[in-house]
Coordinates of C-alpha atoms in Angstrom, one line a residue:
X1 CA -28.1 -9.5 14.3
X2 CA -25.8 -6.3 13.6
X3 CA -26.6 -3.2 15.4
X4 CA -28.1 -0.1 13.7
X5 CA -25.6 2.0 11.8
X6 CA -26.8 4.7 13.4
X7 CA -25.5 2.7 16.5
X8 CA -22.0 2.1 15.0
X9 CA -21.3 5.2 13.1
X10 CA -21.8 8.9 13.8
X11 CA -23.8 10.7 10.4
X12 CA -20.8 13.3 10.8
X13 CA -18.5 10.5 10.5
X14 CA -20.0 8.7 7.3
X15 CA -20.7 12.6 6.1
X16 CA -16.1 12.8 6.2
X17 CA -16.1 9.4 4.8
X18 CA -17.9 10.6 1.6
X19 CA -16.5 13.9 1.4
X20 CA -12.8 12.3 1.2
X21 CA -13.7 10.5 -1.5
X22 CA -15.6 13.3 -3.4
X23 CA -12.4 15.1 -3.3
X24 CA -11.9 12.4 -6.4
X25 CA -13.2 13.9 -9.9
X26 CA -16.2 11.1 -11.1
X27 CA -14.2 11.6 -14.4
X28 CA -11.6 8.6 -13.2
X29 CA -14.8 6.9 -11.9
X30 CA -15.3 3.1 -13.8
X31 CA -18.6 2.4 -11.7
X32 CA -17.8 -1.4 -12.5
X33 CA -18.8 -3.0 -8.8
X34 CA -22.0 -4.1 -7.1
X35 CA -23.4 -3.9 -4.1
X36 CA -22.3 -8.0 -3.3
X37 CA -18.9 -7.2 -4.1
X38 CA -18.9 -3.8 -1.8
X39 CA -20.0 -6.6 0.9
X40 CA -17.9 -9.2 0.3
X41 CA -14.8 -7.3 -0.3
X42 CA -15.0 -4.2 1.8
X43 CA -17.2 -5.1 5.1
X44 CA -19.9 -2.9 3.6
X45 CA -23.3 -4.1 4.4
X46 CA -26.5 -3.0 2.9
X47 CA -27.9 -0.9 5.3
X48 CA -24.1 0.7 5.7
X49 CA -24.2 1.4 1.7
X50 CA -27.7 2.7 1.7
X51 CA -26.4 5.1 4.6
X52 CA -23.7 6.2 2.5
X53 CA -25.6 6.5 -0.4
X54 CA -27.9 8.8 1.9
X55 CA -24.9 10.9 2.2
X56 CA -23.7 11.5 -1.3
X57 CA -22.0 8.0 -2.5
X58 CA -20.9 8.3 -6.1
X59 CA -23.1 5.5 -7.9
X60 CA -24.8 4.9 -11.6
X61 CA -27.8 3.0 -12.0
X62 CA -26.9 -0.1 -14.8
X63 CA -29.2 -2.6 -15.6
X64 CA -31.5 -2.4 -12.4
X65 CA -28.6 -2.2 -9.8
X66 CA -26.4 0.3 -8.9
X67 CA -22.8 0.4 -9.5
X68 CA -20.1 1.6 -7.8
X69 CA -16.2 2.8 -8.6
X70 CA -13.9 0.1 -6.7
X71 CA -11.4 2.5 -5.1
X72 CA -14.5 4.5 -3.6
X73 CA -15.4 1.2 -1.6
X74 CA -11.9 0.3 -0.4
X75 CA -11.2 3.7 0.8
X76 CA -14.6 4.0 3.0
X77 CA -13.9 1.2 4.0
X78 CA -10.5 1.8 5.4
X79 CA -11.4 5.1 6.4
X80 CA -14.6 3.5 8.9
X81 CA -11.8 0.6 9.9
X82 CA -14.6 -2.0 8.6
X83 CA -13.0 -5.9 8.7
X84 CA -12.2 -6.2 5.7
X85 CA -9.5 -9.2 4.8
X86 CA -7.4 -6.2 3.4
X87 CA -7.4 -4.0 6.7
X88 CA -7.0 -7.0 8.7
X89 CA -3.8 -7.4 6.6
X90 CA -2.8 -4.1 7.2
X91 CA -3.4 -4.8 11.2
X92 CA -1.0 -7.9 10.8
X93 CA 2.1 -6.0 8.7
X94 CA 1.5 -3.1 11.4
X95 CA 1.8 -5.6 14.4
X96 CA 3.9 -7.9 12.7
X97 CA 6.6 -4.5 12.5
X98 CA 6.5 -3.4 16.3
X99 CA 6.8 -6.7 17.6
X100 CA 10.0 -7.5 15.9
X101 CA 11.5 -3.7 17.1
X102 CA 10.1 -4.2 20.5
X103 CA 11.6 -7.7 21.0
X104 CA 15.1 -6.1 18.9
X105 CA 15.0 -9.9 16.6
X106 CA 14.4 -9.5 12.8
X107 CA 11.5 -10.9 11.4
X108 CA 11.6 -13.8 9.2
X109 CA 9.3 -14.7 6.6
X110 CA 8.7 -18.0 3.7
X111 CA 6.8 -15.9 0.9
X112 CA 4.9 -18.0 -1.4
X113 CA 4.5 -16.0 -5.0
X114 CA 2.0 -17.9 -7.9
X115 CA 2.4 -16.3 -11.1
X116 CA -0.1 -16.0 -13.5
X117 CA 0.3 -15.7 -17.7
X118 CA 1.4 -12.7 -18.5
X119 CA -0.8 -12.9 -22.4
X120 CA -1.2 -15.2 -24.8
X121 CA 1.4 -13.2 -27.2
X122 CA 4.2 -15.7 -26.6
X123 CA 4.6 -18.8 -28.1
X124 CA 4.4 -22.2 -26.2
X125 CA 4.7 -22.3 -22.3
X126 CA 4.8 -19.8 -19.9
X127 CA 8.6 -19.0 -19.0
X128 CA 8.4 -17.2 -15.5
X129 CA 11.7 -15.5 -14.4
X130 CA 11.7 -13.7 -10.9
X131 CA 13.1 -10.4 -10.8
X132 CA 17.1 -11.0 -9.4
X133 CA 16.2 -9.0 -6.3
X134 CA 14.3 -12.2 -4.8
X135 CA 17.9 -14.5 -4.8
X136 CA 19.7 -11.3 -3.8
X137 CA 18.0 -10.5 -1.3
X138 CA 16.3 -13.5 0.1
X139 CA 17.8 -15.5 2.6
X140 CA 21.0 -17.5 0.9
X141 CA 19.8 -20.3 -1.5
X142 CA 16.3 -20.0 0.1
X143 CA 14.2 -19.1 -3.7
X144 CA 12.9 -22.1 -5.0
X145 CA 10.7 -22.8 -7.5
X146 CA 8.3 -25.4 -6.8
X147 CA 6.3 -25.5 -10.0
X148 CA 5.8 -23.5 -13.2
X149 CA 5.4 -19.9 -12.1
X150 CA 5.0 -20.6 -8.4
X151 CA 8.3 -19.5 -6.2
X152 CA 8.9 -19.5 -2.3
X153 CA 11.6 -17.2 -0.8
X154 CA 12.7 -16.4 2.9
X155 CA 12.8 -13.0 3.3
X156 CA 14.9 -11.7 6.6
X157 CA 13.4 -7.8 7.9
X158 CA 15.6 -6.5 10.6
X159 CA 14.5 -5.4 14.0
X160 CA 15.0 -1.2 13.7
X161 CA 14.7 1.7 15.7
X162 CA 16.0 4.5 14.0
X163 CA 14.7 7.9 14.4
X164 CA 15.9 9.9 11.7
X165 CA 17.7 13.4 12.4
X166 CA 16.8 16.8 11.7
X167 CA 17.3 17.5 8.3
X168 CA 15.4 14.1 6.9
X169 CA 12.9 14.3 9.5
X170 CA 12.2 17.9 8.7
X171 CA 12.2 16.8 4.6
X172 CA 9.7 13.5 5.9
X173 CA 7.4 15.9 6.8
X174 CA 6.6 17.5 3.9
X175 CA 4.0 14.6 3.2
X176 CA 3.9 13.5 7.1
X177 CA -0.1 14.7 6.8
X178 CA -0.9 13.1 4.2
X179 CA -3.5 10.2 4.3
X180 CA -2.5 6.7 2.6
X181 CA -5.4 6.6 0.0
X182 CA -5.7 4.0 -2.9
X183 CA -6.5 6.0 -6.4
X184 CA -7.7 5.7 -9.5
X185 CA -6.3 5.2 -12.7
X186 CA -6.9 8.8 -13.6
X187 CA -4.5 10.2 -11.2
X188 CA -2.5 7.2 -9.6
X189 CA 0.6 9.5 -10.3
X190 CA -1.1 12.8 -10.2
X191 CA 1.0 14.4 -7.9
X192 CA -0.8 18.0 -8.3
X193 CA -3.7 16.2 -7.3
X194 CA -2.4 14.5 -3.7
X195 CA -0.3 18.2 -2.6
X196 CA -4.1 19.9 -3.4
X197 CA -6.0 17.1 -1.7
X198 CA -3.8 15.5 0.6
X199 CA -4.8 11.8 -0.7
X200 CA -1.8 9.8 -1.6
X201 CA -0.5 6.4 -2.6
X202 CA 2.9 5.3 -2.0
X203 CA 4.5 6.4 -4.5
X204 CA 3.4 9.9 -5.4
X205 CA 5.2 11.3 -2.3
X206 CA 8.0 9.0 -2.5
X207 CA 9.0 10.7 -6.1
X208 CA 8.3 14.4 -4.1
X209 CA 10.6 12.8 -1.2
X210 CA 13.6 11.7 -3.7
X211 CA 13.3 15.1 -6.0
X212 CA 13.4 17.3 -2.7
X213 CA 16.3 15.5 -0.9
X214 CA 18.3 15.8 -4.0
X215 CA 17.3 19.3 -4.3
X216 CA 18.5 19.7 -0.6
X217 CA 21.8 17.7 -1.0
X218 CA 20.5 14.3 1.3
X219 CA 21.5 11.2 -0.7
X220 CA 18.5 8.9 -1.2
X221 CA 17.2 6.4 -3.4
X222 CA 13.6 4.8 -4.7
X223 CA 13.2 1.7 -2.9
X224 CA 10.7 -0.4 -4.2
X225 CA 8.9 -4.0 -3.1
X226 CA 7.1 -5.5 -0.5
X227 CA 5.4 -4.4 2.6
X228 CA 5.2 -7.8 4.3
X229 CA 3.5 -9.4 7.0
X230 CA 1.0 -12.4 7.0
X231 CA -1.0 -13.1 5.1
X232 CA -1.2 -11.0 2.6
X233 CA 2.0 -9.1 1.1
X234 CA 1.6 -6.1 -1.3
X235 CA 3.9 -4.4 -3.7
X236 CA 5.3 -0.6 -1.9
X237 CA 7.2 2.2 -2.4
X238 CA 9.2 4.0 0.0
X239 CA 12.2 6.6 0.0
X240 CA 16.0 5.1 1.5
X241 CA 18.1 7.4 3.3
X242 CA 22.1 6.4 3.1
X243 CA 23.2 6.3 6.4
X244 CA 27.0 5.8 6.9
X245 CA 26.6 3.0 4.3
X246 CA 23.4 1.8 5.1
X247 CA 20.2 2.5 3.1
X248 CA 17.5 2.9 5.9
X249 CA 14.0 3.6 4.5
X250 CA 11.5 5.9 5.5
X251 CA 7.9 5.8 5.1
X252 CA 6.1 9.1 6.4
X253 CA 2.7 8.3 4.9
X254 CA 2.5 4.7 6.3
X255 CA 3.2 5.5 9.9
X256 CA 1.0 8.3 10.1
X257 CA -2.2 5.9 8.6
X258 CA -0.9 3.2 10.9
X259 CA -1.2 5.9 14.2
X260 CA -4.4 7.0 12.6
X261 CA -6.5 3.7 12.4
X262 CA -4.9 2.6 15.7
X263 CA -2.8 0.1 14.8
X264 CA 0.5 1.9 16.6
X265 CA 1.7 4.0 19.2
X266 CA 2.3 7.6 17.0
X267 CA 4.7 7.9 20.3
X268 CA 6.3 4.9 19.4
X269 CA 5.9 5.3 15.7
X270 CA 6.8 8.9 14.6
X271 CA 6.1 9.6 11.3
X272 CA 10.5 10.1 11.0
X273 CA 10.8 6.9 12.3
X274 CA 12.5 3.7 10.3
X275 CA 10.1 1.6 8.5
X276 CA 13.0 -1.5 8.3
X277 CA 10.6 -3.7 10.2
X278 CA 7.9 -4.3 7.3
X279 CA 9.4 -3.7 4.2
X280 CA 11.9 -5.9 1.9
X281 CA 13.9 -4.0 -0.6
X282 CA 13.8 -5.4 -3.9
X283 CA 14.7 -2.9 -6.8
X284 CA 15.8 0.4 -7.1
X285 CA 14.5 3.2 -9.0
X286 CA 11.2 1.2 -10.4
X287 CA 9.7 3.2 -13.3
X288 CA 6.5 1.5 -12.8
X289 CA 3.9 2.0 -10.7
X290 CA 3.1 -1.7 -10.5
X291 CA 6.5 -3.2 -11.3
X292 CA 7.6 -6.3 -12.2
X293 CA 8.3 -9.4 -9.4
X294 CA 7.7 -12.0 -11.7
X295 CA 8.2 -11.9 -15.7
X296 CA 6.5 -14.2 -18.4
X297 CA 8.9 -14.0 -21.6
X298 CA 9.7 -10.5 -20.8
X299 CA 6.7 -9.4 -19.5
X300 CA 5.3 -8.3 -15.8
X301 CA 3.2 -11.1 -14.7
X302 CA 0.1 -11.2 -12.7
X303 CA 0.9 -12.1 -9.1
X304 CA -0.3 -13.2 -5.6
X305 CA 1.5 -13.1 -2.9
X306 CA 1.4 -14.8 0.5
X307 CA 3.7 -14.8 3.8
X308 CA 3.7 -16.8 6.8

């Protein structure tokens, strides 16, 4: 039997939970999930909900059970560190990045991508082409396809230490105190709404990053792709610093959430530290917010992603 969730959490601490996500207009609120998927998906049990709910939880009432906006339950449920299988996955890419820096050997990966149709708009089969950052940056000769849409690659992350100087640690930490926060449709570029609430994605500040280093004369580029680690691998932003040659990237917003839910050493991982150990660079300058890995005759296709 669980304990009480009076016993786990404090009601100041489910109080904050709320309150972060009421910062949220319910305008860009879908209310589309139930209460089995906030258990299944997010860790959050039914006397955890109704404790919530006690506290202010956004919900509507449809069709004798109450709904509930998806990006509301994944942030709670980050926010209280529930076990959910994505913050276990976060846990992994977090360990998975300072084991390869504190043992100095890159990290190597086989990533296993299934591709879904993209629409029924095209005529005849399927034709999945991956994006030519997998071959080019994959390991040499290592992206196969093994059947119709589904691709493996070995991906190589390096082993990296860097602690960036003055200047682009002073321009990291413009959006250092920002908390990683999935949002809604309504404002998943909104980046008047993350500077007034201090709720961000990864790409939101990663524009503001690239836009202020030009501004300040500190070459930089968008990198986009993957933050890796088993099991689970996820599409991420980040900002690249050229360094002698190098593009190094910086993630500000990640390694403070990673210090903050405990899964690193903020010591050890400063905010201006290198984030080389988790993510894999795959295109440059994306103007999507979800962009393309895989194409279907043209078009982005759905994808899931695994690493081991």
């Amino acid at each position: 039997m669980s304990a009480p969730v009076a016993d786990v959490f404090a009601p100041e601490t489910l109080r904050q939970a709320v309150d972060r996500i009421l910062r949220v207009p319910d305008a860009h609120r879908t209310f589309a999930k139930d209460a089995a998927f906030a258990e299944e998906f997010w860790a959050i049990g039914p006397d955890l909900l109704q404790a919530l709910l006690d506290h202010g939880l956004p919900h509507r009432d449809q069709g004798g059970s109450r709904r509930f906006e998806r990006t509301d339950l994944h942030n709670i449920s980050t926010y209280l560190q529930l076990p959910s299988p994505y913050f276990s996955a976060l846990t992994r890419k977090a360990s998975a990045m300072d084991a390869a820096a504190r043992n100095g050997q890159p990290h190597r990966y086989e990533l296993q991508l299934t591709a879904e149709c993209a629409g029924r708009r095209h005529q005849g089969a399927c034709a999945f082409t991956p994006v030519p950052g997998l071959e080019r940056h994959g390991e040499p000769g290592s992206l196969r396809e093994t059947s119709p849409g589904a691709f493996t690659v070995q991906a190589r992350l390096p082993s990296d230490t860097h602690v960036f100087d003055a200047d682009r640690s002073e321009l990291l930490s413009l959006v250092a105190d920002w908390e990683l926060y999935v949002l809604p449709d309504g404002v998943i570029e909104d980046e008047g709404f993350s500077r007034a609430t201090r709720l961000a994605n990864c790409l939101i500040p990663t524009r503001l990053l690239l836009r202020e280093a030009e501004r300040r004369g500190i070459r930089a580029r968008h990198g986009a792709g993957l933050l890796v680690a088993p099991p689970f691998t996820t599409l991420h932003h980040w900002v690249e610093f050229d360094l002698d040659g190098a593009w190094v990237p910086a993630d500000p917003v990640l390694l403070t959430a990673f210090a903050r839910w405990g899964m690193t050493e903020p010591a050890v991982w400063p905010y201006n530290r290198s984030v080389a150990g988790a993510v894999w660079h795959l295109l440059t300058w994306p103007p999507e917010v979800f962009f393309p890995v895989v194409h279907d005759h043209g078009r982005q296709a759905p994808l899931h992603i695994s690493a081991r």
